[in-house]
Amino acid sequence: SACRSHGSGRGNGRAPGRAPPHSHTYSPKLDHERMQALLKETAMTRTELFRLFNRFKALCKMSGTPGAIDKKTFKEGVSSLAFEDDAFVDRIFKLLDEDGSGTVEWKEFVNAVNALETGSPFDKLNFCFRVYDRDNNKSIEREELQHMFTEMLMFDATIDKTERAVEVTDALQELIDDFVNSIYDSIDADRSESLEFDEVAEAINQRKISDVWEVFGRTLVRNP
C-alpha cells in the first residue's frame, strides 16, 4: 500500500506537460477535509487523530519508507500488538497491505488502530472476524480458530526462550481443543461447525462484552 518514490533521472525527471508528483506521495497530510472524514469514520477525537498522525510520521522516519511504514515498525508502533504473536501480526498486516507492497499508509494505519484500540465493538468485531477468517468465506472454521490460538500459545510459551518450540505437546493440544470447543459451544448457535458474523455479534450483544478480541483469546494491550 505504499507509494514508491521515483528516481530523479536527468533534468527534472518528468516528461513535458506531466504534472509534478503530489507532495502527499512523500509526506502524509492531515488537512481539514481528511480530518473531517476520519472523525466520521472512526471513534477517535480530533486530539487523538493529531497524536496518532504525529506518531505515524515518526514511524515513517523509523521505517525509512516515506509516507508508509513496514511490518516491523508497524508492530512496534501499534502498542496493542507489542506482545502478540507473529502469525497474528502478519495476518493483520496482510489485510491492511492490500497491494502487497510490504508497507501500510496513513489511512490504513488509522483503520488498524481504530479496529484494535479505539473503535466501537462493531468496528473491532468486523476487523477481528476478517483476521480469523483466513480463507475469506465469511465464517470462521475450527481449523482457523485452532491455527490462530496455537500460534498465540506457542508464542507465549517461547517468549523467554531463544528458540521456538518445535512441537505442540499433548497438554498444549488439549488446552487448544478445550478452548476452541468452549467457543463453539457458546457461540455456534446453529451447530454448523462454523462461526458466522451474526452469531458472534449476537453473543457479544447478549453478554455485553466490550473487548471483542477477548472472545477469541486475545489480550490486546491497552494504552495506559
Coordinates of C-alpha atoms in Angstrom, one line a residue:
S1 CA 0.0 0.0 0.0
A2 CA 3.0 2.3 -0.1
C3 CA 3.7 4.9 -2.6
R4 CA 7.0 4.4 -4.2
S5 CA 9.5 7.1 -4.8
H6 CA 10.7 7.7 -8.3
G7 CA 14.3 8.3 -9.5
S8 CA 15.1 11.8 -10.5
G9 CA 16.7 10.9 -13.8
R10 CA 18.1 13.8 -15.8
G11 CA 16.8 17.3 -15.6
N12 CA 13.5 17.4 -13.8
G13 CA 12.9 13.7 -14.4
R14 CA 9.4 14.4 -15.9
A15 CA 8.1 14.3 -19.4
P16 CA 6.9 17.6 -20.8
G17 CA 3.4 18.5 -19.7
R18 CA 3.3 15.9 -16.9
A19 CA 2.2 17.3 -13.5
P20 CA 4.7 17.2 -10.7
P21 CA 4.2 14.5 -8.0
H22 CA 1.8 15.3 -5.3
S23 CA 3.5 16.2 -2.0
H24 CA 1.4 13.7 -0.1
T25 CA 3.1 10.9 -2.0
Y26 CA 6.1 11.5 0.1
S27 CA 4.7 13.1 3.2
P28 CA 1.2 12.3 4.5
K29 CA -1.0 15.3 5.4
L30 CA -3.9 15.8 7.7
D31 CA -5.8 18.7 6.3
H32 CA -9.3 19.8 7.3
E33 CA -11.1 17.6 4.7
R34 CA -9.2 14.4 5.8
M35 CA -9.7 15.2 9.4
Q36 CA -13.5 15.6 9.0
A37 CA -13.6 12.3 7.1
L38 CA -11.7 10.4 9.8
L39 CA -13.8 11.9 12.6
K40 CA -16.9 10.4 10.9
E41 CA -15.3 7.1 10.0
T42 CA -13.5 6.3 13.4
A43 CA -14.3 6.6 17.1
M44 CA -11.3 9.0 17.6
T45 CA -11.4 12.6 18.7
R46 CA -9.6 15.4 16.9
T47 CA -6.8 15.3 19.5
E48 CA -6.4 11.6 19.3
L49 CA -6.1 11.8 15.5
F50 CA -3.4 14.5 15.7
R51 CA -1.4 12.5 18.2
L52 CA -1.8 9.4 16.0
F53 CA -0.7 11.3 13.0
N54 CA 2.4 12.6 14.7
R55 CA 3.1 9.0 15.8
F56 CA 2.7 7.8 12.2
K57 CA 5.1 10.4 10.8
A58 CA 7.7 9.4 13.4
L59 CA 7.2 5.7 12.5
C60 CA 7.7 6.6 8.8
K61 CA 11.1 8.0 9.7
M62 CA 12.0 4.9 11.7
S63 CA 10.9 2.7 8.8
G64 CA 12.8 4.6 6.2
T65 CA 9.8 4.5 3.8
P66 CA 8.4 8.0 3.2
G67 CA 4.6 8.1 3.7
A68 CA 4.4 4.5 4.8
I69 CA 5.7 2.0 7.4
D70 CA 7.0 -1.5 7.1
K71 CA 5.7 -4.5 9.1
K72 CA 8.4 -4.4 11.8
T73 CA 7.8 -0.7 12.5
F74 CA 4.0 -1.3 12.3
K75 CA 4.2 -3.9 15.2
E76 CA 6.4 -1.5 17.3
G77 CA 4.1 1.4 16.5
V78 CA 0.8 -0.2 17.4
S79 CA 1.1 -0.7 21.2
S80 CA -1.7 -3.3 21.4
L81 CA 0.4 -5.6 19.1
A82 CA 3.5 -5.5 21.2
F83 CA 3.0 -8.9 22.8
E84 CA 1.1 -10.6 20.1
D85 CA 2.5 -13.5 18.0
D86 CA 3.9 -13.1 14.5
A87 CA 1.2 -15.0 12.8
F88 CA -1.4 -12.6 14.2
V89 CA 0.5 -9.5 13.3
D90 CA 1.3 -11.0 9.8
R91 CA -2.4 -11.6 9.2
I92 CA -3.4 -8.0 10.3
F93 CA -0.6 -6.5 8.2
K94 CA -1.7 -8.6 5.1
L95 CA -5.3 -7.4 5.4
L96 CA -4.1 -3.8 5.5
D97 CA -1.4 -4.1 2.8
E98 CA -3.9 -4.9 0.0
D99 CA -1.4 -4.3 -2.8
G100 CA 1.3 -6.4 -1.3
S101 CA 3.9 -3.7 -1.2
G102 CA 5.2 -4.6 2.2
T103 CA 4.1 -1.3 3.8
V104 CA 0.9 0.4 5.1
E105 CA 0.0 4.1 4.6
W106 CA -1.6 6.6 7.0
K107 CA -5.3 5.8 6.3
E108 CA -4.6 2.0 6.7
F109 CA -2.7 2.7 9.9
V110 CA -5.7 4.7 11.3
N111 CA -8.0 1.8 10.4
A112 CA -5.8 -0.6 12.3
V113 CA -5.6 1.4 15.4
N114 CA -9.3 2.1 15.3
A115 CA -10.1 -1.6 14.9
L116 CA -7.6 -2.7 17.6
E117 CA -7.8 0.0 20.2
T118 CA -10.3 2.9 19.9
G119 CA -13.2 1.6 17.7
S120 CA -16.7 0.6 18.6
P121 CA -17.4 -3.1 19.4
F122 CA -18.8 -3.4 15.9
D123 CA -15.6 -2.0 14.3
K124 CA -13.5 -4.4 16.4
L125 CA -15.7 -7.4 15.6
N126 CA -15.7 -6.7 11.9
F127 CA -11.9 -6.5 11.8
C128 CA -11.4 -9.4 14.2
F129 CA -13.6 -11.6 12.0
R130 CA -11.5 -10.7 8.9
V131 CA -8.3 -11.6 10.8
Y132 CA -9.5 -15.0 11.8
D133 CA -11.4 -15.8 8.6
R134 CA -8.2 -16.8 6.7
D135 CA -10.0 -18.2 3.6
N136 CA -12.3 -15.2 3.4
N137 CA -15.5 -17.3 3.2
K138 CA -17.4 -15.1 5.7
S139 CA -17.2 -17.7 8.5
I140 CA -14.6 -19.0 11.0
E141 CA -14.0 -22.7 10.9
R142 CA -12.5 -24.8 13.7
E143 CA -9.2 -25.1 11.9
E144 CA -8.9 -21.4 11.5
L145 CA -9.5 -20.8 15.2
Q146 CA -7.2 -23.6 16.2
H147 CA -4.4 -22.2 14.0
M148 CA -4.5 -18.7 15.4
F149 CA -4.8 -19.9 19.0
T150 CA -2.0 -22.4 18.6
E151 CA 0.3 -19.7 17.2
M152 CA -0.6 -17.5 20.2
L153 CA 0.1 -20.2 22.8
M154 CA 3.4 -21.2 21.1
F155 CA 4.5 -17.6 21.1
D156 CA 3.6 -17.2 24.8
A157 CA 5.4 -20.4 25.7
T158 CA 8.6 -19.4 24.0
I159 CA 8.7 -15.6 24.6
D160 CA 11.6 -16.0 27.1
K161 CA 13.5 -18.6 25.1
T162 CA 16.0 -18.3 22.2
E163 CA 14.4 -21.0 20.1
R164 CA 10.8 -21.6 19.2
A165 CA 9.2 -24.9 20.4
V166 CA 9.1 -27.4 17.6
E167 CA 6.0 -29.4 18.6
V168 CA 2.7 -28.8 20.3
T169 CA 2.7 -31.1 23.3
D170 CA -0.3 -33.2 24.2
A171 CA -1.1 -31.0 27.1
L172 CA -1.0 -27.9 24.9
Q173 CA -3.1 -29.6 22.3
E174 CA -5.7 -30.5 24.9
L175 CA -5.8 -26.8 26.1
I176 CA -6.3 -25.7 22.5
D177 CA -9.1 -28.2 21.8
D178 CA -10.8 -27.2 25.1
F179 CA -10.6 -23.5 24.2
V180 CA -12.0 -24.0 20.7
N181 CA -14.7 -26.3 21.9
S182 CA -15.8 -23.7 24.5
I183 CA -16.0 -21.0 21.8
Y184 CA -18.2 -23.2 19.6
D185 CA -20.4 -24.4 22.4
S186 CA -21.2 -20.9 23.5
I187 CA -21.4 -19.1 20.1
D188 CA -22.2 -21.6 17.3
A189 CA -25.9 -21.4 17.8
D190 CA -26.9 -23.4 14.7
R191 CA -24.3 -26.1 15.4
S192 CA -23.0 -25.7 11.8
E193 CA -19.3 -26.1 12.9
S194 CA -18.5 -22.7 11.7
L195 CA -19.0 -19.2 13.2
E196 CA -20.9 -16.7 11.2
F197 CA -20.5 -13.0 11.9
D198 CA -24.2 -12.6 13.0
E199 CA -23.7 -15.4 15.6
V200 CA -20.6 -13.8 17.1
A201 CA -22.3 -10.3 17.1
E202 CA -25.4 -11.7 18.9
A203 CA -23.3 -13.4 21.5
I204 CA -21.3 -10.2 22.2
N205 CA -24.5 -8.2 22.5
Q206 CA -26.2 -10.7 24.8
R207 CA -23.1 -10.9 27.1
K208 CA -22.4 -7.1 27.0
I209 CA -18.8 -7.8 26.0
S210 CA -16.8 -4.7 25.5
D211 CA -13.5 -6.3 24.5
V212 CA -14.3 -8.3 21.3
W213 CA -10.8 -9.6 21.0
E214 CA -11.1 -11.3 24.4
V215 CA -13.7 -13.7 22.9
F216 CA -11.0 -15.2 20.7
G217 CA -8.4 -15.4 23.5
R218 CA -6.6 -12.2 22.7
T219 CA -5.4 -9.9 25.5
L220 CA -4.5 -6.9 23.4
V221 CA -2.5 -4.5 25.5
R222 CA -4.2 -1.2 26.0
N223 CA -2.6 2.2 26.1
P224 CA -2.1 3.5 29.7

